[in-house]
Amino acid sequence: MSTSGDYDAVREDIKQLIPNKDLSKDGLGPIFVRLAWHASGTYDKNTKTGGSNGATMRFSLESSDAANNGLNIARDCLEPVKENHPWISYADLWTLAGVVAIKELGGPTVPWKSGRVDATDESLVPPNGRLPNAEEGEQHVRDVFYRMGFNDREIVALIGAHCLGRCHKDRSGYEGAWTLTPTKFNNQFYVQLLKKNWSTKELDNGIKQFKDENDRIMMLPADMAFRTDPEFRKIVEEYANDKETFFNDFAAAFGKLLELGVPRSSDTETVAC
Ligand code: HEM
């Protein structure tokens, strides 16, 4: 057991889990990023409900939202870290796991603050259906991310996380990776989105996604909105050509995402990763 507040010790334990190839061919980094995002992306700025505070995905009401399929793997894998450092809240642990994963996979340093408190019952669980639907286009994407309080530039920066990991047929119904380097955080999502000739592909479960010429990588219908929408596309082009600007903008937007719904009366300790 570590001393209360020793986030370096927690970070070290998370790092050790990331290369785990027994559970996923990409290791656990990508799914830790998805867990941190789904724990936070339920926020509604108008009602000030949802968000990362509370770790409400511990309750079946939220974990059973179809959008969260498969995230039990990430939550279960982090359980030994929680046991080793019982003083950390799940809400801090899950968001920190995303931040550590980004860094471990070669991405930027995302600003992260501790201080989230776990909810003790289901009363703070936000309604299901607040996370984006991959079948939809730019209007839906904007509706969902504007509700969280993001602008177009931040939305485009955030979707760049699809450089990591892949879709799993038994989780979302979609299949495949967005890039040929799914364990490296880079700007390849934008590069591939612009460079390839994408065509539709129907899977045997009836799901429609996009494939490149060689059927090696994929895009979701919602990802394609970033290629077709003129405002999104301008920013996609910028990030495809300028990795450093993408890294800086991603770090700021992901840091903001992880803060959604977290009340801050004073500046809680900031942990640099
Ligand atoms: C329009 C918005 C988005 C849609 C529709 C979307 C949809 C999806 C879907 C369907 C999957 C596949 C899940 C699976 O089958 O395992 C996925 C995976 C993933 N998403 Fe997103 N996503 C969106 C935005 C984001 C954002 C904002 C982030 C982080 C900043 C993110 C990070 C990830 C990561 C890292 C994975 C890979 C997980 C793994 O390999 O296990 N996504 N997303």
PDB file of C-alpha atoms and ligand atoms in Angstrom:
ATOM      1  CA  MET A   1       0.000   0.000   0.000  1.00  0.00           C
ATOM      2  CA  SER A   2       1.267   3.490  -0.808  1.00  0.00           C
ATOM      3  CA  THR A   3       1.071   6.706   1.180  1.00  0.00           C
ATOM      4  CA  SER A   4      -2.102   8.682   0.584  1.00  0.00           C
ATOM      5  CA  GLY A   5      -1.478  11.163  -2.236  1.00  0.00           C
ATOM      6  CA  ASP A   6       1.451   9.288  -3.774  1.00  0.00           C
ATOM      7  CA  TYR A   7       0.209   9.570  -7.354  1.00  0.00           C
ATOM      8  CA  ASP A   8       3.622   8.580  -8.712  1.00  0.00           C
ATOM      9  CA  ALA A   9       3.124   5.129  -7.186  1.00  0.00           C
ATOM     10  CA  VAL A  10      -0.341   4.845  -8.779  1.00  0.00           C
ATOM     11  CA  ARG A  11       1.015   6.006 -12.110  1.00  0.00           C
ATOM     12  CA  GLU A  12       3.761   3.376 -11.943  1.00  0.00           C
ATOM     13  CA  ASP A  13       1.218   0.575 -11.355  1.00  0.00           C
ATOM     14  CA  ILE A  14      -0.931   1.783 -14.275  1.00  0.00           C
ATOM     15  CA  LYS A  15       2.145   1.871 -16.533  1.00  0.00           C
ATOM     16  CA  GLN A  16       2.923  -1.759 -15.722  1.00  0.00           C
ATOM     17  CA  LEU A  17      -0.535  -2.826 -16.944  1.00  0.00           C
ATOM     18  CA  ILE A  18      -0.401  -1.051 -20.304  1.00  0.00           C
ATOM     19  CA  PRO A  19       1.645  -3.558 -22.363  1.00  0.00           C
ATOM     20  CA  ASN A  20      -0.672  -6.478 -21.368  1.00  0.00           C
ATOM     21  CA  LYS A  21      -1.071  -8.456 -24.597  1.00  0.00           C
ATOM     22  CA  ASP A  22      -2.982 -11.332 -22.987  1.00  0.00           C
ATOM     23  CA  LEU A  23      -6.138  -9.248 -22.769  1.00  0.00           C
ATOM     24  CA  SER A  24      -5.806  -7.221 -25.963  1.00  0.00           C
ATOM     25  CA  LYS A  25      -3.449  -7.238 -28.907  1.00  0.00           C
ATOM     26  CA  ASP A  26      -2.968  -3.505 -28.428  1.00  0.00           C
ATOM     27  CA  GLY A  27      -2.350  -3.836 -24.700  1.00  0.00           C
ATOM     28  CA  LEU A  28      -4.554  -1.868 -22.317  1.00  0.00           C
ATOM     29  CA  GLY A  29      -3.533   1.703 -23.208  1.00  0.00           C
ATOM     30  CA  PRO A  30      -6.274   2.361 -25.795  1.00  0.00           C
ATOM     31  CA  ILE A  31      -9.062   0.992 -23.630  1.00  0.00           C
ATOM     32  CA  PHE A  32      -7.850   3.065 -20.653  1.00  0.00           C
ATOM     33  CA  VAL A  33      -8.187   6.157 -22.869  1.00  0.00           C
ATOM     34  CA  ARG A  34     -11.700   5.074 -23.873  1.00  0.00           C
ATOM     35  CA  LEU A  35     -12.638   4.490 -20.223  1.00  0.00           C
ATOM     36  CA  ALA A  36     -11.433   7.962 -19.180  1.00  0.00           C
ATOM     37  CA  TRP A  37     -13.359   9.511 -22.096  1.00  0.00           C
ATOM     38  CA  HIS A  38     -16.628   7.635 -21.507  1.00  0.00           C
ATOM     39  CA  ALA A  39     -16.470   8.335 -17.771  1.00  0.00           C
ATOM     40  CA  SER A  40     -16.273  12.069 -18.575  1.00  0.00           C
ATOM     41  CA  GLY A  41     -18.204  12.493 -21.836  1.00  0.00           C
ATOM     42  CA  THR A  42     -21.654  12.170 -20.253  1.00  0.00           C
ATOM     43  CA  TYR A  43     -21.441  15.783 -19.078  1.00  0.00           C
ATOM     44  CA  ASP A  44     -24.261  18.217 -19.818  1.00  0.00           C
ATOM     45  CA  LYS A  45     -23.202  21.832 -19.289  1.00  0.00           C
ATOM     46  CA  ASN A  46     -26.803  23.067 -19.000  1.00  0.00           C
ATOM     47  CA  THR A  47     -27.893  20.773 -16.200  1.00  0.00           C
ATOM     48  CA  LYS A  48     -24.349  20.341 -14.849  1.00  0.00           C
ATOM     49  CA  THR A  49     -24.935  16.592 -14.632  1.00  0.00           C
ATOM     50  CA  GLY A  50     -22.734  13.680 -15.691  1.00  0.00           C
ATOM     51  CA  GLY A  51     -18.978  13.934 -16.117  1.00  0.00           C
ATOM     52  CA  SER A  52     -16.006  12.242 -14.518  1.00  0.00           C
ATOM     53  CA  ASN A  53     -16.797  13.058 -10.893  1.00  0.00           C
ATOM     54  CA  GLY A  54     -18.484  10.185  -9.074  1.00  0.00           C
ATOM     55  CA  ALA A  55     -17.198   7.307 -11.253  1.00  0.00           C
ATOM     56  CA  THR A  56     -20.866   6.532 -11.813  1.00  0.00           C
ATOM     57  CA  MET A  57     -20.011   3.836 -14.365  1.00  0.00           C
ATOM     58  CA  ARG A  58     -19.525   1.544 -11.341  1.00  0.00           C
ATOM     59  CA  PHE A  59     -23.323   1.297 -11.274  1.00  0.00           C
ATOM     60  CA  SER A  60     -25.059  -1.080 -13.680  1.00  0.00           C
ATOM     61  CA  LEU A  61     -27.438   1.680 -14.779  1.00  0.00           C
ATOM     62  CA  GLU A  62     -24.495   3.342 -16.555  1.00  0.00           C
ATOM     63  CA  SER A  63     -22.181   0.383 -17.289  1.00  0.00           C
ATOM     64  CA  SER A  64     -25.054  -1.283 -19.182  1.00  0.00           C
ATOM     65  CA  ASP A  65     -25.354   1.626 -21.628  1.00  0.00           C
ATOM     66  CA  ALA A  66     -24.437  -0.099 -24.924  1.00  0.00           C
ATOM     67  CA  ALA A  67     -21.873   2.647 -25.597  1.00  0.00           C
ATOM     68  CA  ASN A  68     -19.875   1.314 -22.645  1.00  0.00           C
ATOM     69  CA  ASN A  69     -19.680  -2.291 -23.871  1.00  0.00           C
ATOM     70  CA  GLY A  70     -16.280  -3.802 -23.148  1.00  0.00           C
ATOM     71  CA  LEU A  71     -15.183  -1.140 -20.662  1.00  0.00           C
ATOM     72  CA  ASN A  72     -15.575  -3.685 -17.858  1.00  0.00           C
ATOM     73  CA  ILE A  73     -12.190  -4.996 -19.079  1.00  0.00           C
ATOM     74  CA  ALA A  74     -10.506  -1.686 -18.302  1.00  0.00           C
ATOM     75  CA  ARG A  75     -12.334  -1.266 -14.994  1.00  0.00           C
ATOM     76  CA  ASP A  76     -11.504  -4.821 -13.879  1.00  0.00           C
ATOM     77  CA  CYS A  77      -7.846  -4.479 -14.851  1.00  0.00           C
ATOM     78  CA  LEU A  78      -7.566  -1.324 -12.747  1.00  0.00           C
ATOM     79  CA  GLU A  79      -9.059  -3.062  -9.699  1.00  0.00           C
ATOM     80  CA  PRO A  80      -5.665  -4.339  -8.379  1.00  0.00           C
ATOM     81  CA  VAL A  81      -4.332  -0.753  -8.636  1.00  0.00           C
ATOM     82  CA  LYS A  82      -7.249   0.454  -6.525  1.00  0.00           C
ATOM     83  CA  GLU A  83      -6.562  -2.324  -3.997  1.00  0.00           C
ATOM     84  CA  ASN A  84      -2.913  -1.310  -3.858  1.00  0.00           C
ATOM     85  CA  HIS A  85      -3.790   2.379  -3.368  1.00  0.00           C
ATOM     86  CA  PRO A  86      -7.180   2.353  -1.623  1.00  0.00           C
ATOM     87  CA  TRP A  87      -7.014   6.096  -0.871  1.00  0.00           C
ATOM     88  CA  ILE A  88      -7.488   7.068  -4.555  1.00  0.00           C
ATOM     89  CA  SER A  89     -11.070   7.450  -5.795  1.00  0.00           C
ATOM     90  CA  TYR A  90     -12.181   5.391  -8.803  1.00  0.00           C
ATOM     91  CA  ALA A  91     -13.001   8.647 -10.563  1.00  0.00           C
ATOM     92  CA  ASP A  92      -9.405   9.864 -10.139  1.00  0.00           C
ATOM     93  CA  LEU A  93      -7.985   6.433 -10.999  1.00  0.00           C
ATOM     94  CA  TRP A  94      -9.925   6.041 -14.254  1.00  0.00           C
ATOM     95  CA  THR A  95      -9.078   9.536 -15.503  1.00  0.00           C
ATOM     96  CA  LEU A  96      -5.417   9.174 -14.455  1.00  0.00           C
ATOM     97  CA  ALA A  97      -5.246   5.835 -16.316  1.00  0.00           C
ATOM     98  CA  GLY A  98      -6.225   7.641 -19.528  1.00  0.00           C
ATOM     99  CA  VAL A  99      -3.589  10.322 -18.973  1.00  0.00           C
ATOM    100  CA  VAL A 100      -0.847   7.776 -18.201  1.00  0.00           C
ATOM    101  CA  ALA A 101      -1.822   5.696 -21.255  1.00  0.00           C
ATOM    102  CA  ILE A 102      -1.604   8.703 -23.613  1.00  0.00           C
ATOM    103  CA  LYS A 103       1.880   9.479 -22.324  1.00  0.00           C
ATOM    104  CA  GLU A 104       3.068   5.861 -22.383  1.00  0.00           C
ATOM    105  CA  LEU A 105       1.948   5.444 -25.979  1.00  0.00           C
ATOM    106  CA  GLY A 106       4.000   8.452 -27.056  1.00  0.00           C
ATOM    107  CA  GLY A 107       1.447  11.237 -26.679  1.00  0.00           C
ATOM    108  CA  PRO A 108       1.552  14.590 -24.895  1.00  0.00           C
ATOM    109  CA  THR A 109       1.433  15.385 -21.202  1.00  0.00           C
ATOM    110  CA  VAL A 110      -2.227  15.958 -20.351  1.00  0.00           C
ATOM    111  CA  PRO A 111      -2.889  18.261 -17.373  1.00  0.00           C
ATOM    112  CA  TRP A 112      -4.594  16.285 -14.614  1.00  0.00           C
ATOM    113  CA  LYS A 113      -5.852  17.202 -11.171  1.00  0.00           C
ATOM    114  CA  SER A 114      -6.886  14.868  -8.366  1.00  0.00           C
ATOM    115  CA  GLY A 115      -9.906  15.469  -6.134  1.00  0.00           C
ATOM    116  CA  ARG A 116     -12.804  13.561  -7.731  1.00  0.00           C
ATOM    117  CA  VAL A 117     -15.109  11.897  -5.243  1.00  0.00           C
ATOM    118  CA  ASP A 118     -16.912   8.593  -5.871  1.00  0.00           C
ATOM    119  CA  ALA A 119     -20.708   8.607  -5.767  1.00  0.00           C
ATOM    120  CA  THR A 120     -22.166   6.293  -3.158  1.00  0.00           C
ATOM    121  CA  ASP A 121     -25.400   5.456  -4.961  1.00  0.00           C
ATOM    122  CA  GLU A 122     -27.043   5.545  -8.391  1.00  0.00           C
ATOM    123  CA  SER A 123     -28.725   8.922  -7.914  1.00  0.00           C
ATOM    124  CA  LEU A 124     -25.999  10.767  -9.849  1.00  0.00           C
ATOM    125  CA  VAL A 125     -25.948   8.364 -12.818  1.00  0.00           C
ATOM    126  CA  PRO A 126     -26.675  10.416 -15.963  1.00  0.00           C
ATOM    127  CA  PRO A 127     -29.257   9.156 -18.475  1.00  0.00           C
ATOM    128  CA  ASN A 128     -28.002   6.591 -20.993  1.00  0.00           C
ATOM    129  CA  GLY A 129     -27.501   7.756 -24.571  1.00  0.00           C
ATOM    130  CA  ARG A 130     -25.347  10.844 -23.901  1.00  0.00           C
ATOM    131  CA  LEU A 131     -22.243   9.442 -25.638  1.00  0.00           C
ATOM    132  CA  PRO A 132     -21.911   9.831 -29.419  1.00  0.00           C
ATOM    133  CA  ASN A 133     -23.519   7.364 -31.814  1.00  0.00           C
ATOM    134  CA  ALA A 134     -21.007   6.136 -34.413  1.00  0.00           C
ATOM    135  CA  GLU A 135     -23.695   5.795 -37.103  1.00  0.00           C
ATOM    136  CA  GLU A 136     -24.392   9.534 -37.110  1.00  0.00           C
ATOM    137  CA  GLY A 137     -22.877  12.532 -38.898  1.00  0.00           C
ATOM    138  CA  GLU A 138     -21.626  16.044 -38.140  1.00  0.00           C
ATOM    139  CA  GLN A 139     -24.878  17.447 -36.707  1.00  0.00           C
ATOM    140  CA  HIS A 140     -25.063  14.735 -34.052  1.00  0.00           C
ATOM    141  CA  VAL A 141     -21.332  14.991 -33.304  1.00  0.00           C
ATOM    142  CA  ARG A 142     -21.670  18.749 -32.756  1.00  0.00           C
ATOM    143  CA  ASP A 143     -24.842  18.372 -30.677  1.00  0.00           C
ATOM    144  CA  VAL A 144     -23.136  15.895 -28.334  1.00  0.00           C
ATOM    145  CA  PHE A 145     -19.828  17.740 -27.932  1.00  0.00           C
ATOM    146  CA  TYR A 146     -21.391  21.231 -27.747  1.00  0.00           C
ATOM    147  CA  ARG A 147     -23.557  19.849 -24.901  1.00  0.00           C
ATOM    148  CA  MET A 148     -20.308  19.041 -23.067  1.00  0.00           C
ATOM    149  CA  GLY A 149     -19.025  22.580 -23.772  1.00  0.00           C
ATOM    150  CA  PHE A 150     -16.529  21.956 -26.580  1.00  0.00           C
ATOM    151  CA  ASN A 151     -16.008  23.968 -29.786  1.00  0.00           C
ATOM    152  CA  ASP A 152     -15.201  22.638 -33.275  1.00  0.00           C
ATOM    153  CA  ARG A 153     -11.441  22.843 -32.806  1.00  0.00           C
ATOM    154  CA  GLU A 154     -11.570  20.910 -29.535  1.00  0.00           C
ATOM    155  CA  ILE A 155     -13.872  18.281 -31.083  1.00  0.00           C
ATOM    156  CA  VAL A 156     -11.462  17.697 -33.961  1.00  0.00           C
ATOM    157  CA  ALA A 157      -8.526  17.483 -31.532  1.00  0.00           C
ATOM    158  CA  LEU A 158     -10.347  14.922 -29.364  1.00  0.00           C
ATOM    159  CA  ILE A 159     -11.297  12.608 -32.239  1.00  0.00           C
ATOM    160  CA  GLY A 160      -7.560  12.282 -32.984  1.00  0.00           C
ATOM    161  CA  ALA A 161      -7.490   9.710 -30.138  1.00  0.00           C
ATOM    162  CA  HIS A 162      -8.831   7.282 -32.731  1.00  0.00           C
ATOM    163  CA  CYS A 163      -5.179   6.887 -33.723  1.00  0.00           C
ATOM    164  CA  LEU A 164      -5.216   4.389 -30.851  1.00  0.00           C
ATOM    165  CA  GLY A 165      -6.786   0.963 -30.513  1.00  0.00           C
ATOM    166  CA  ARG A 166      -9.534  -0.564 -32.576  1.00  0.00           C
ATOM    167  CA  CYS A 167     -13.213  -1.461 -32.811  1.00  0.00           C
ATOM    168  CA  HIS A 168     -14.292  -4.889 -31.595  1.00  0.00           C
ATOM    169  CA  LYS A 169     -17.250  -6.682 -33.147  1.00  0.00           C
ATOM    170  CA  ASP A 170     -18.337  -8.089 -29.794  1.00  0.00           C
ATOM    171  CA  ARG A 171     -18.311  -4.633 -28.147  1.00  0.00           C
ATOM    172  CA  SER A 172     -19.568  -1.974 -30.586  1.00  0.00           C
ATOM    173  CA  GLY A 173     -20.331  -4.174 -33.592  1.00  0.00           C
ATOM    174  CA  TYR A 174     -17.667  -2.350 -35.655  1.00  0.00           C
ATOM    175  CA  GLU A 175     -14.365  -3.980 -36.506  1.00  0.00           C
ATOM    176  CA  GLY A 176     -10.762  -2.921 -37.052  1.00  0.00           C
ATOM    177  CA  ALA A 177      -8.217  -0.191 -36.343  1.00  0.00           C
ATOM    178  CA  TRP A 178      -8.088   3.370 -37.688  1.00  0.00           C
ATOM    179  CA  THR A 179      -4.346   3.355 -38.261  1.00  0.00           C
ATOM    180  CA  LEU A 180      -1.541   0.872 -38.868  1.00  0.00           C
ATOM    181  CA  THR A 181       0.048   1.978 -35.566  1.00  0.00           C
ATOM    182  CA  PRO A 182      -2.747   1.456 -32.987  1.00  0.00           C
ATOM    183  CA  THR A 183      -0.387   1.481 -29.997  1.00  0.00           C
ATOM    184  CA  LYS A 184       1.238   4.793 -30.927  1.00  0.00           C
ATOM    185  CA  PHE A 185      -0.280   8.150 -30.129  1.00  0.00           C
ATOM    186  CA  ASN A 186       0.313  10.255 -33.255  1.00  0.00           C
ATOM    187  CA  ASN A 187      -1.559  12.314 -35.881  1.00  0.00           C
ATOM    188  CA  GLN A 188      -2.135   9.324 -38.182  1.00  0.00           C
ATOM    189  CA  PHE A 189      -5.915   9.394 -37.757  1.00  0.00           C
ATOM    190  CA  TYR A 190      -6.024  12.692 -39.670  1.00  0.00           C
ATOM    191  CA  VAL A 191      -3.364  11.654 -42.194  1.00  0.00           C
ATOM    192  CA  GLN A 192      -5.210   8.437 -43.094  1.00  0.00           C
ATOM    193  CA  LEU A 193      -8.633  10.083 -43.080  1.00  0.00           C
ATOM    194  CA  LEU A 194      -7.467  12.529 -45.779  1.00  0.00           C
ATOM    195  CA  LYS A 195      -5.129  10.272 -47.726  1.00  0.00           C
ATOM    196  CA  LYS A 196      -7.131   7.106 -48.320  1.00  0.00           C
ATOM    197  CA  ASN A 197      -9.942   6.365 -50.722  1.00  0.00           C
ATOM    198  CA  TRP A 198     -12.704   5.266 -48.396  1.00  0.00           C
ATOM    199  CA  SER A 199     -15.595   3.062 -49.460  1.00  0.00           C
ATOM    200  CA  THR A 200     -18.428   1.473 -47.514  1.00  0.00           C
ATOM    201  CA  LYS A 201     -18.161  -2.034 -46.163  1.00  0.00           C
ATOM    202  CA  GLU A 202     -20.994  -4.011 -44.654  1.00  0.00           C
ATOM    203  CA  LEU A 203     -20.044  -6.520 -41.967  1.00  0.00           C
ATOM    204  CA  ASP A 204     -21.870  -9.840 -41.583  1.00  0.00           C
ATOM    205  CA  ASN A 205     -23.738  -8.358 -38.586  1.00  0.00           C
ATOM    206  CA  GLY A 206     -25.254  -5.716 -40.894  1.00  0.00           C
ATOM    207  CA  ILE A 207     -23.076  -2.899 -39.538  1.00  0.00           C
ATOM    208  CA  LYS A 208     -21.860  -0.369 -42.113  1.00  0.00           C
ATOM    209  CA  GLN A 209     -18.407   1.157 -41.778  1.00  0.00           C
ATOM    210  CA  PHE A 210     -15.704   2.432 -44.158  1.00  0.00           C
ATOM    211  CA  LYS A 211     -12.627   0.600 -45.468  1.00  0.00           C
ATOM    212  CA  ASP A 212      -9.523   1.826 -47.251  1.00  0.00           C
ATOM    213  CA  GLU A 213      -8.442   0.499 -50.675  1.00  0.00           C
ATOM    214  CA  ASN A 214      -6.679  -2.502 -49.129  1.00  0.00           C
ATOM    215  CA  ASP A 215      -9.243  -3.132 -46.386  1.00  0.00           C
ATOM    216  CA  ARG A 216      -6.520  -2.766 -43.750  1.00  0.00           C
ATOM    217  CA  ILE A 217      -7.900   0.134 -41.736  1.00  0.00           C
ATOM    218  CA  MET A 218     -11.370   1.487 -41.059  1.00  0.00           C
ATOM    219  CA  MET A 219     -13.420   4.582 -40.281  1.00  0.00           C
ATOM    220  CA  LEU A 220     -16.753   4.908 -38.526  1.00  0.00           C
ATOM    221  CA  PRO A 221     -19.550   6.850 -40.241  1.00  0.00           C
ATOM    222  CA  ALA A 222     -19.082   9.539 -37.531  1.00  0.00           C
ATOM    223  CA  ASP A 223     -15.337   9.716 -38.304  1.00  0.00           C
ATOM    224  CA  MET A 224     -16.132  10.438 -41.956  1.00  0.00           C
ATOM    225  CA  ALA A 225     -17.961  13.608 -40.879  1.00  0.00           C
ATOM    226  CA  PHE A 226     -14.519  15.042 -40.065  1.00  0.00           C
ATOM    227  CA  ARG A 227     -13.528  14.566 -43.721  1.00  0.00           C
ATOM    228  CA  THR A 228     -16.712  15.873 -45.307  1.00  0.00           C
ATOM    229  CA  ASP A 229     -17.711  18.780 -43.059  1.00  0.00           C
ATOM    230  CA  PRO A 230     -15.790  21.857 -44.344  1.00  0.00           C
ATOM    231  CA  GLU A 231     -15.171  23.410 -40.904  1.00  0.00           C
ATOM    232  CA  PHE A 232     -13.968  20.119 -39.388  1.00  0.00           C
ATOM    233  CA  ARG A 233     -11.889  19.349 -42.472  1.00  0.00           C
ATOM    234  CA  LYS A 234      -9.879  22.585 -42.266  1.00  0.00           C
ATOM    235  CA  ILE A 235      -8.748  21.616 -38.773  1.00  0.00           C
ATOM    236  CA  VAL A 236      -8.146  17.975 -39.798  1.00  0.00           C
ATOM    237  CA  GLU A 237      -5.811  19.268 -42.538  1.00  0.00           C
ATOM    238  CA  GLU A 238      -3.971  21.435 -40.030  1.00  0.00           C
ATOM    239  CA  TYR A 239      -3.424  18.536 -37.607  1.00  0.00           C
ATOM    240  CA  ALA A 240      -2.418  16.151 -40.411  1.00  0.00           C
ATOM    241  CA  ASN A 241       0.348  18.620 -41.316  1.00  0.00           C
ATOM    242  CA  ASP A 242       1.347  19.739 -37.836  1.00  0.00           C
ATOM    243  CA  LYS A 243       1.732  17.067 -35.179  1.00  0.00           C
ATOM    244  CA  GLU A 244       2.976  19.499 -32.562  1.00  0.00           C
ATOM    245  CA  THR A 245      -0.111  21.706 -32.776  1.00  0.00           C
ATOM    246  CA  PHE A 246      -2.274  18.573 -32.577  1.00  0.00           C
ATOM    247  CA  PHE A 247      -0.419  17.356 -29.459  1.00  0.00           C
ATOM    248  CA  ASN A 248      -0.805  20.747 -27.744  1.00  0.00           C
ATOM    249  CA  ASP A 249      -4.500  21.081 -28.641  1.00  0.00           C
ATOM    250  CA  PHE A 250      -5.251  17.461 -27.741  1.00  0.00           C
ATOM    251  CA  ALA A 251      -3.588  17.795 -24.325  1.00  0.00           C
ATOM    252  CA  ALA A 252      -5.676  20.890 -23.532  1.00  0.00           C
ATOM    253  CA  ALA A 253      -8.960  19.382 -24.802  1.00  0.00           C
ATOM    254  CA  PHE A 254      -8.477  15.997 -23.121  1.00  0.00           C
ATOM    255  CA  GLY A 255      -7.498  17.746 -19.878  1.00  0.00           C
ATOM    256  CA  LYS A 256     -10.718  19.806 -20.127  1.00  0.00           C
ATOM    257  CA  LEU A 257     -12.768  16.654 -20.829  1.00  0.00           C
ATOM    258  CA  LEU A 258     -11.470  14.943 -17.684  1.00  0.00           C
ATOM    259  CA  GLU A 259     -12.469  17.976 -15.584  1.00  0.00           C
ATOM    260  CA  LEU A 260     -16.129  17.953 -16.706  1.00  0.00           C
ATOM    261  CA  GLY A 261     -18.467  17.771 -13.757  1.00  0.00           C
ATOM    262  CA  VAL A 262     -15.708  18.108 -11.165  1.00  0.00           C
ATOM    263  CA  PRO A 263     -16.467  20.865  -8.658  1.00  0.00           C
ATOM    264  CA  ARG A 264     -13.329  22.838  -7.807  1.00  0.00           C
ATOM    265  CA  SER A 265     -13.500  25.151  -4.835  1.00  0.00           C
ATOM    266  CA  SER A 266      -9.747  25.557  -4.663  1.00  0.00           C
ATOM    267  CA  ASP A 267      -6.891  24.335  -6.774  1.00  0.00           C
ATOM    268  CA  THR A 268      -6.447  20.695  -5.845  1.00  0.00           C
ATOM    269  CA  GLU A 269      -3.010  19.220  -6.288  1.00  0.00           C
ATOM    270  CA  THR A 270      -1.963  19.118  -9.942  1.00  0.00           C
ATOM    271  CA  VAL A 271      -0.086  16.009 -10.908  1.00  0.00           C
ATOM    272  CA  ALA A 272       2.291  16.306 -13.841  1.00  0.00           C
ATOM    273  CA  CYS A 273       2.721  13.059 -15.759  1.00  0.00           C
TER     274      CYS A 273
HETATM  275  C1  HEM B   1     -17.873  11.102 -32.545  1.00  0.00           C
HETATM  276  C2  HEM B   1     -17.298  10.699 -31.448  1.00  0.00           C
HETATM  277  C3  HEM B   1     -16.913   9.266 -31.191  1.00  0.00           C
HETATM  278  C4  HEM B   1     -17.504   8.120 -31.597  1.00  0.00           C
HETATM  279  C5  HEM B   1     -18.775   7.950 -32.419  1.00  0.00           C
HETATM  280  C6  HEM B   1     -16.688   7.025 -31.095  1.00  0.00           C
HETATM  281  C7  HEM B   1     -16.957   5.686 -31.283  1.00  0.00           C
HETATM  282  C8  HEM B   1     -16.113   4.648 -30.945  1.00  0.00           C
HETATM  283  C9  HEM B   1     -16.367   3.256 -31.193  1.00  0.00           C
HETATM  284  C10 HEM B   1     -17.611   2.683 -31.855  1.00  0.00           C
HETATM  285  C11 HEM B   1     -15.289   2.555 -30.734  1.00  0.00           C
HETATM  286  C12 HEM B   1     -15.079   1.043 -30.773  1.00  0.00           C
HETATM  287  C13 HEM B   1     -15.297   0.391 -29.407  1.00  0.00           C
HETATM  288  C14 HEM B   1     -14.995  -1.092 -29.477  1.00  0.00           C
HETATM  289  O1  HEM B   1     -15.634  -1.769 -30.300  1.00  0.00           O
HETATM  290  O2  HEM B   1     -14.138  -1.564 -28.719  1.00  0.00           O
HETATM  291  C15 HEM B   1     -14.357   3.500 -30.199  1.00  0.00           C
HETATM  292  C16 HEM B   1     -13.129   3.175 -29.682  1.00  0.00           C
HETATM  293  C17 HEM B   1     -12.233   4.078 -29.162  1.00  0.00           C
HETATM  294  N1  HEM B   1     -12.478   5.415 -28.942  1.00  0.00           N
HETATM  295 FE1  HEM B   1     -14.002   6.472 -29.736  1.00  0.00          FE
HETATM  296  N2  HEM B   1     -15.629   7.537 -30.407  1.00  0.00           N
HETATM  297  C18 HEM B   1     -15.725   8.900 -30.420  1.00  0.00           C
HETATM  298  C19 HEM B   1     -14.886   9.796 -29.797  1.00  0.00           C
HETATM  299  C20 HEM B   1     -13.785   9.441 -29.057  1.00  0.00           C
HETATM  300  C21 HEM B   1     -13.017  10.351 -28.247  1.00  0.00           C
HETATM  301  C22 HEM B   1     -13.369  11.833 -28.032  1.00  0.00           C
HETATM  302  C23 HEM B   1     -11.985   9.622 -27.696  1.00  0.00           C
HETATM  303  C24 HEM B   1     -10.901  10.093 -26.749  1.00  0.00           C
HETATM  304  C25 HEM B   1     -10.495  11.346 -26.630  1.00  0.00           C
HETATM  305  C26 HEM B   1     -12.102   8.264 -28.183  1.00  0.00           C
HETATM  306  C27 HEM B   1     -11.223   7.250 -27.903  1.00  0.00           C
HETATM  307  C28 HEM B   1     -11.376   5.946 -28.334  1.00  0.00           C
HETATM  308  C29 HEM B   1     -10.341   4.925 -28.195  1.00  0.00           C
HETATM  309  C30 HEM B   1      -8.934   5.117 -27.639  1.00  0.00           C
HETATM  310  C31 HEM B   1     -10.891   3.740 -28.714  1.00  0.00           C
HETATM  311  C32 HEM B   1     -10.208   2.368 -28.849  1.00  0.00           C
HETATM  312  C33 HEM B   1     -10.545   1.474 -27.668  1.00  0.00           C
HETATM  313  C34 HEM B   1      -9.924   0.099 -27.769  1.00  0.00           C
HETATM  314  O3  HEM B   1      -9.029  -0.135 -28.592  1.00  0.00           O
HETATM  315  O4  HEM B   1     -10.327  -0.757 -26.977  1.00  0.00           O
HETATM  316  N3  HEM B   1     -13.226   8.199 -28.971  1.00  0.00           N
HETATM  317  N4  HEM B   1     -14.876   4.779 -30.333  1.00  0.00           N
END
